[in-house]
């Protein structure tokens, strides 16, 4: 396997080391509070499940489906964008259904990347944002994950110093893992820059509906003329708690959407038709299920921030997403995110995701997922306090012995 070109371009999967420790601890009987993987634990709303069951009983839905998504699903996504963002989309030419946003990114990379092409990707960021292009034979150049002046300075440097000139940039707001948010003025500046330098924009909006301050995150497609340069990826995984259903979308620029649709036509027949029918019913069914899921994550966020901070680890309160992006406690920062995550798992039975897994600029942080209920989060905080207390007791002893 070491001789395979694409495999050699992929580094060892950082999370696997923590996953092995987690599995070993559970095999030994440990009760692990797992705040590591962003795997929603909430059940899919029953009305969506009922539509799946109803549809799967019809034998004709067991045949091959449509690679770009059945017509009713693409129309439902267009209607959602119209309601939520005020954006008009053509279901036939500006929407492709994907097997989750992750597959959409990976196959878009296959569609548009030539060997050696440069793509600008956030660091830290969700791994597929960079590695989708690396697997397609491209190269990546890091840009800051947080929106602001430094991001634009990095974009300017990249255009001047990258050879060849970048073909695209990836954005993710609300961001994973950092939970950063961007406003519409930021997106206007991005569209202006992309047009000026003839760069495509690939926007990841998977967390559009998980926000806590009352201000819905915008879509880049709300900017006039954005469809000239931008495609946006969304997912039902978090919006409707449907992670295992693998249902997402790419929408926007017709040239990019056509390229993605063509690649997918060679690779898959789309999601199982009953899943697509149920997904369409979810999008057409109103906002009540979304609001309930959002409120659940908000309660968990509040409990996490309060209980962990009182336990001795100050957690910044995220305004959106289902994650907290937490700096390692200063007295333990020397461990780095991987070793800190391992010790927290081994000594406190709390699993988090090491920031190094999202890029080298994430190493001073860990990502904490809101995927356990409030009781379990408080349990994790009690274990954390004991962990922190032991650390505080050990450090003065080490200092005394050093003297």
Coordinates of C-alpha atoms in Angstrom, one line a residue:
X1 CA 0.0 0.0 0.0
X2 CA 2.9 2.4 0.6
X3 CA 3.5 2.3 -3.2
X4 CA 0.1 3.8 -4.0
X5 CA 0.5 7.4 -4.9
X6 CA -2.7 8.7 -3.4
X7 CA -2.3 6.8 -0.2
X8 CA 1.2 8.3 0.2
X9 CA -0.3 11.8 0.0
X10 CA -2.5 11.1 3.1
X11 CA -0.9 11.4 6.5
X12 CA -1.7 9.0 9.3
X13 CA -5.2 9.6 10.6
X14 CA -4.6 11.5 13.9
X15 CA -8.0 10.6 15.4
X16 CA -7.3 6.9 15.0
X17 CA -4.8 6.9 18.0
X18 CA -7.5 8.4 20.3
X19 CA -10.1 6.0 18.8
X20 CA -7.9 3.0 19.7
X21 CA -7.5 4.2 23.2
X22 CA -11.2 4.8 23.5
X23 CA -12.0 1.3 22.3
X24 CA -9.5 -0.2 24.6
X25 CA -10.9 1.7 27.6
X26 CA -14.4 0.6 26.8
X27 CA -13.3 -3.0 26.4
X28 CA -11.9 -2.7 30.0
X29 CA -15.3 -1.5 31.3
X30 CA -14.6 2.3 31.4
X31 CA -17.6 4.6 31.0
X32 CA -16.3 7.0 28.4
X33 CA -18.1 10.3 27.9
X34 CA -17.5 10.7 24.2
X35 CA -17.3 14.3 23.1
X36 CA -14.9 13.6 20.3
X37 CA -16.6 12.6 17.0
X38 CA -19.2 15.1 15.7
X39 CA -21.8 12.3 15.5
X40 CA -25.2 13.6 16.4
X41 CA -26.9 11.4 19.0
X42 CA -30.4 13.0 18.7
X43 CA -33.0 10.8 16.9
X44 CA -34.1 11.8 13.4
X45 CA -37.6 13.4 13.7
X46 CA -40.3 10.7 13.6
X47 CA -42.2 12.3 10.7
X48 CA -39.1 11.9 8.5
X49 CA -38.6 8.2 9.6
X50 CA -42.3 7.6 8.8
X51 CA -41.9 8.9 5.3
X52 CA -38.9 6.7 4.7
X53 CA -40.9 3.6 6.0
X54 CA -43.9 4.5 3.8
X55 CA -41.7 4.9 0.7
X56 CA -39.5 1.9 1.2
X57 CA -42.7 -0.3 1.1
X58 CA -43.1 0.6 -2.6
X59 CA -41.1 -1.9 -4.7
X60 CA -40.5 0.6 -7.5
X61 CA -38.4 2.8 -5.2
X62 CA -35.9 -0.1 -4.9
X63 CA -34.5 0.5 -8.3
X64 CA -31.6 2.6 -9.3
X65 CA -32.1 6.2 -8.3
X66 CA -30.9 9.5 -9.9
X67 CA -27.3 10.4 -9.4
X68 CA -27.9 14.1 -9.2
X69 CA -31.0 13.6 -7.0
X70 CA -34.6 13.0 -7.8
X71 CA -36.5 16.0 -9.1
X72 CA -38.7 16.4 -6.0
X73 CA -35.7 16.5 -3.7
X74 CA -33.9 19.2 -5.8
X75 CA -37.1 21.2 -5.9
X76 CA -37.4 20.9 -2.1
X77 CA -33.8 22.2 -1.7
X78 CA -34.6 25.1 -4.1
X79 CA -37.6 26.0 -2.0
X80 CA -35.6 25.8 1.2
X81 CA -33.0 28.2 -0.2
X82 CA -35.8 30.6 -1.2
X83 CA -37.4 30.6 2.2
X84 CA -34.2 30.7 4.3
X85 CA -31.9 32.9 2.3
X86 CA -34.0 34.6 -0.3
X87 CA -31.9 32.9 -3.0
X88 CA -33.5 31.6 -6.2
X89 CA -32.0 28.4 -7.6
X90 CA -32.8 26.4 -10.7
X91 CA -33.4 22.8 -9.5
X92 CA -32.2 21.4 -12.9
X93 CA -29.0 23.3 -13.4
X94 CA -27.9 24.7 -10.0
X95 CA -28.5 21.9 -7.6
X96 CA -27.0 18.4 -7.2
X97 CA -27.9 16.1 -4.3
X98 CA -24.8 14.5 -2.7
X99 CA -24.1 11.7 -0.3
X100 CA -23.5 14.2 2.5
X101 CA -21.4 17.3 2.1
X102 CA -18.2 15.3 2.6
X103 CA -18.8 13.3 -0.6
X104 CA -19.8 16.5 -2.4
X105 CA -16.5 18.1 -1.6
X106 CA -14.4 15.1 -2.5
X107 CA -16.1 14.7 -5.9
X108 CA -16.0 18.4 -6.6
X109 CA -12.3 18.1 -6.1
X110 CA -12.2 15.2 -8.6
X111 CA -14.2 17.3 -11.0
X112 CA -12.2 20.5 -11.1
X113 CA -8.6 19.7 -10.0
X114 CA -5.8 19.1 -12.4
X115 CA -2.4 17.8 -11.2
X116 CA -0.6 20.6 -9.4
X117 CA -3.6 22.9 -9.1
X118 CA -3.5 25.1 -6.0
X119 CA -6.5 25.4 -3.7
X120 CA -6.7 27.6 -0.7
X121 CA -8.0 25.8 2.4
X122 CA -8.6 27.0 6.0
X123 CA -6.2 25.8 8.7
X124 CA -7.5 24.4 11.0
X125 CA -10.4 22.9 9.1
X126 CA -12.5 19.8 8.5
X127 CA -10.0 17.3 6.9
X128 CA -11.9 16.8 3.6
X129 CA -11.5 20.5 2.8
X130 CA -7.8 19.9 2.1
X131 CA -7.4 16.2 1.6
X132 CA -10.1 16.0 -1.1
X133 CA -7.9 18.1 -3.3
X134 CA -4.7 16.3 -2.3
X135 CA -6.3 13.0 -3.3
X136 CA -7.3 14.6 -6.6
X137 CA -3.7 15.5 -7.4
X138 CA -3.8 19.1 -6.4
X139 CA -1.8 21.1 -3.8
X140 CA -3.2 23.2 -0.9
X141 CA -2.1 26.5 0.6
X142 CA -3.3 27.3 4.1
X143 CA -5.4 30.4 4.9
X144 CA -6.7 31.5 8.3
X145 CA -9.9 29.9 9.4
X146 CA -11.3 33.0 11.2
X147 CA -12.9 35.7 9.0
X148 CA -11.1 39.0 9.2
X149 CA -8.3 41.2 7.8
X150 CA -5.6 38.5 8.2
X151 CA -7.6 36.1 6.0
X152 CA -7.7 38.7 3.2
X153 CA -4.0 39.4 3.6
X154 CA -3.4 35.7 3.2
X155 CA -5.5 35.6 0.1
X156 CA -3.6 38.5 -1.4
X157 CA -0.3 36.8 -0.7
X158 CA -1.5 33.5 -2.2
X159 CA -2.5 35.1 -5.4
X160 CA 0.8 36.8 -5.7
X161 CA 3.1 34.0 -4.6
X162 CA 1.3 30.7 -5.6
X163 CA 2.5 29.1 -8.8
X164 CA 0.2 28.3 -10.5
X165 CA -2.4 30.8 -9.4
X166 CA -5.0 29.2 -7.1
X167 CA -8.1 27.9 -8.8
X168 CA -10.4 27.9 -5.8
X169 CA -10.7 28.7 -2.1
X170 CA -12.6 26.8 0.5
X171 CA -14.6 28.6 3.2
X172 CA -16.6 27.1 6.1
X173 CA -18.9 29.3 8.2
X174 CA -20.1 28.5 10.8
X175 CA -16.8 26.7 10.9
X176 CA -15.7 23.2 11.9
X177 CA -13.8 23.0 14.2
X178 CA -13.5 26.7 15.2
X179 CA -17.2 27.7 15.4
X180 CA -16.4 31.0 13.7
X181 CA -19.2 32.9 12.0
X182 CA -19.2 35.3 9.0
X183 CA -21.5 38.0 8.1
X184 CA -22.9 39.0 4.7
X185 CA -20.4 41.9 4.4
X186 CA -17.5 39.4 4.7
X187 CA -19.1 37.3 1.9
X188 CA -19.5 40.4 -0.3
X189 CA -15.8 41.1 0.1
X190 CA -15.0 37.4 -0.8
X191 CA -17.1 37.5 -3.9
X192 CA -15.5 40.7 -5.0
X193 CA -12.0 39.2 -4.5
X194 CA -12.9 36.0 -6.2
X195 CA -14.2 37.8 -9.3
X196 CA -11.3 40.1 -9.4
X197 CA -8.8 37.2 -9.4
X198 CA -10.9 34.6 -11.2
X199 CA -11.0 32.1 -8.3
X200 CA -13.9 29.8 -7.5
X201 CA -15.4 29.8 -3.9
X202 CA -16.5 26.5 -2.3
X203 CA -18.5 27.3 0.7
X204 CA -19.3 24.7 3.4
X205 CA -22.6 25.7 5.1
X206 CA -23.3 22.4 6.9
X207 CA -24.0 24.2 10.2
X208 CA -26.4 26.8 8.8
X209 CA -29.2 25.9 11.2
X210 CA -27.2 25.3 14.4
X211 CA -26.9 28.9 15.8
X212 CA -27.5 30.2 19.3
X213 CA -27.6 34.1 19.3
X214 CA -30.7 34.6 17.2
X215 CA -28.8 35.6 14.1
X216 CA -29.1 33.0 11.3
X217 CA -25.8 32.5 9.5
X218 CA -26.0 33.8 5.9
X219 CA -25.3 32.0 2.6
X220 CA -22.6 33.4 0.3
X221 CA -25.2 33.1 -2.5
X222 CA -27.2 35.9 -0.9
X223 CA -24.5 38.2 -2.4
X224 CA -25.5 39.6 -5.8
X225 CA -23.5 37.8 -8.5
X226 CA -22.1 35.1 -6.1
X227 CA -23.4 32.4 -8.4
X228 CA -20.8 33.5 -11.0
X229 CA -18.0 32.1 -8.8
X230 CA -19.5 30.2 -5.8
X231 CA -20.9 26.8 -5.0
X232 CA -22.2 26.0 -1.5
X233 CA -22.5 22.6 0.2
X234 CA -25.1 21.9 2.8
X235 CA -26.1 18.7 4.7
X236 CA -29.1 17.3 6.5
X237 CA -26.9 15.5 9.0
X238 CA -27.0 18.2 11.6
X239 CA -30.0 20.2 10.5
X240 CA -32.4 17.2 10.9
X241 CA -30.1 14.9 12.9
X242 CA -29.7 12.5 9.9
X243 CA -26.0 11.8 9.8
X244 CA -26.2 8.1 8.8
X245 CA -28.7 8.9 6.0
X246 CA -25.9 10.6 4.0
X247 CA -27.9 13.4 2.4
X248 CA -26.5 16.7 1.3
X249 CA -26.4 19.2 -1.6
X250 CA -24.2 21.3 -3.7
X251 CA -25.8 24.4 -5.1
X252 CA -24.8 27.5 -7.1
X253 CA -22.5 28.1 -10.1
X254 CA -23.8 26.1 -13.1
X255 CA -20.4 25.3 -14.5
X256 CA -19.3 23.7 -11.2
X257 CA -22.6 22.0 -10.6
X258 CA -22.5 20.5 -14.1
X259 CA -18.9 19.2 -13.5
X260 CA -19.9 17.6 -10.2
X261 CA -23.0 16.0 -11.8
X262 CA -20.9 14.5 -14.6
X263 CA -18.3 13.0 -12.2
X264 CA -21.1 11.6 -10.0
X265 CA -22.8 10.1 -13.0
X266 CA -19.8 7.8 -13.4
X267 CA -19.4 7.0 -9.7
X268 CA -22.9 6.5 -8.1
X269 CA -26.6 6.3 -8.7
X270 CA -27.4 8.6 -5.9
X271 CA -28.8 7.9 -2.5
X272 CA -31.5 5.2 -2.0
X273 CA -34.7 6.7 -3.4
X274 CA -36.7 6.3 -0.1
X275 CA -34.0 8.4 1.6
X276 CA -34.3 11.1 -1.0
X277 CA -38.1 11.1 -0.7
X278 CA -37.9 11.4 3.1
X279 CA -35.2 14.1 2.8
X280 CA -37.6 16.1 0.5
X281 CA -40.3 15.8 3.1
X282 CA -37.9 17.0 5.8
X283 CA -37.1 20.1 3.7
X284 CA -40.8 20.8 2.9
X285 CA -42.0 20.0 6.5
X286 CA -41.4 23.3 8.2
X287 CA -38.9 24.5 10.8
X288 CA -40.2 23.0 14.0
X289 CA -37.9 20.0 14.1
X290 CA -34.9 22.3 13.3
X291 CA -35.8 24.6 16.2
X292 CA -36.0 21.7 18.6
X293 CA -32.6 20.4 17.6
X294 CA -31.1 23.8 17.8
X295 CA -32.5 24.4 21.3
X296 CA -31.1 21.1 22.5
X297 CA -27.6 22.0 21.3
X298 CA -28.0 25.4 22.9
X299 CA -28.8 23.8 26.3
X300 CA -25.9 21.5 26.0
X301 CA -23.6 24.3 25.0
X302 CA -24.6 26.3 28.1
X303 CA -24.1 23.3 30.4
X304 CA -20.7 22.5 28.9
X305 CA -19.4 26.1 29.1
X306 CA -20.6 26.5 32.7
X307 CA -19.7 23.1 34.1
X308 CA -16.2 22.8 32.5
X309 CA -15.3 26.4 33.4
X310 CA -16.2 25.8 37.0
X311 CA -14.2 22.6 36.9
X312 CA -11.1 24.6 36.0
X313 CA -11.1 24.7 32.2
X314 CA -12.4 27.9 30.7
X315 CA -14.4 27.0 27.5
X316 CA -15.2 29.8 25.1
X317 CA -18.9 29.8 24.3
X318 CA -19.5 29.1 20.6
X319 CA -22.2 31.2 18.8
X320 CA -22.9 28.4 16.4
X321 CA -22.2 24.8 15.3
X322 CA -22.3 21.7 17.5
X323 CA -18.7 22.2 18.7
X324 CA -16.7 24.2 21.2
X325 CA -13.2 25.0 20.1
X326 CA -11.3 25.0 23.4
X327 CA -7.7 26.2 24.1
X328 CA -5.8 23.6 26.1
X329 CA -5.5 24.8 29.7
X330 CA -2.4 26.9 29.9
X331 CA -0.6 24.7 32.5
X332 CA -1.0 21.7 30.1
X333 CA -0.5 23.5 26.8
X334 CA 3.0 22.0 26.6
X335 CA 1.5 18.6 26.0
X336 CA 0.1 19.4 22.6
X337 CA -3.4 18.5 21.6
X338 CA -2.9 14.8 20.9
X339 CA -1.1 14.0 24.2
X340 CA -3.6 16.2 26.2
X341 CA -6.5 14.3 24.6
X342 CA -4.9 10.9 25.4
X343 CA -4.4 11.9 29.0
X344 CA -7.9 13.3 29.4
X345 CA -9.3 10.0 28.0
X346 CA -7.1 7.7 30.1
X347 CA -7.4 9.7 33.4
X348 CA -10.8 11.3 33.2
X349 CA -12.7 9.0 30.8
X350 CA -13.6 12.0 28.6
X351 CA -12.9 11.9 24.9
X352 CA -12.3 15.0 22.8
X353 CA -10.9 15.5 19.3
X354 CA -7.2 16.8 19.2
X355 CA -6.9 20.0 17.3
X356 CA -3.9 18.8 15.4
X357 CA -6.2 16.5 13.5
X358 CA -7.7 19.6 11.8
X359 CA -4.3 21.0 10.7
X360 CA -1.1 22.1 12.4
X361 CA -2.6 25.5 13.4
X362 CA -5.1 23.6 15.5
X363 CA -2.6 22.0 17.9
X364 CA -3.2 24.4 20.8
X365 CA -6.9 23.5 20.9
X366 CA -9.2 20.5 21.2
X367 CA -12.7 20.2 19.7
X368 CA -15.5 19.3 22.0
X369 CA -18.7 18.0 20.4
X370 CA -22.1 18.5 21.9
X371 CA -23.2 14.9 21.3
X372 CA -23.9 13.8 24.9
X373 CA -26.9 14.9 27.0
X374 CA -26.7 17.5 29.8
X375 CA -26.3 14.8 32.5
X376 CA -23.4 13.2 30.8
X377 CA -21.7 16.5 30.2
X378 CA -22.0 17.3 33.9
X379 CA -20.5 13.8 34.6
X380 CA -17.6 14.7 32.3
X381 CA -17.1 18.0 34.2
X382 CA -16.9 16.2 37.5
X383 CA -14.3 13.8 36.1
X384 CA -12.5 16.8 34.5
X385 CA -12.3 18.6 37.9
X386 CA -10.7 15.6 39.5
X387 CA -8.2 15.5 36.6
X388 CA -7.4 19.2 36.9
X389 CA -7.1 19.0 40.7
X390 CA -4.6 16.2 40.4
X391 CA -2.6 18.2 37.9
X392 CA -2.6 21.2 40.1
X393 CA -1.4 19.1 43.1
X394 CA 1.4 17.5 41.1
X395 CA 2.8 20.7 39.6
X396 CA 3.8 22.3 42.9
X397 CA 5.5 19.1 44.0
X398 CA 7.5 19.1 40.8
X399 CA 8.4 22.7 41.3
X400 CA 9.6 22.0 44.8
X401 CA 11.7 19.0 43.8
X402 CA 13.3 21.0 41.1
X403 CA 14.5 23.5 43.7

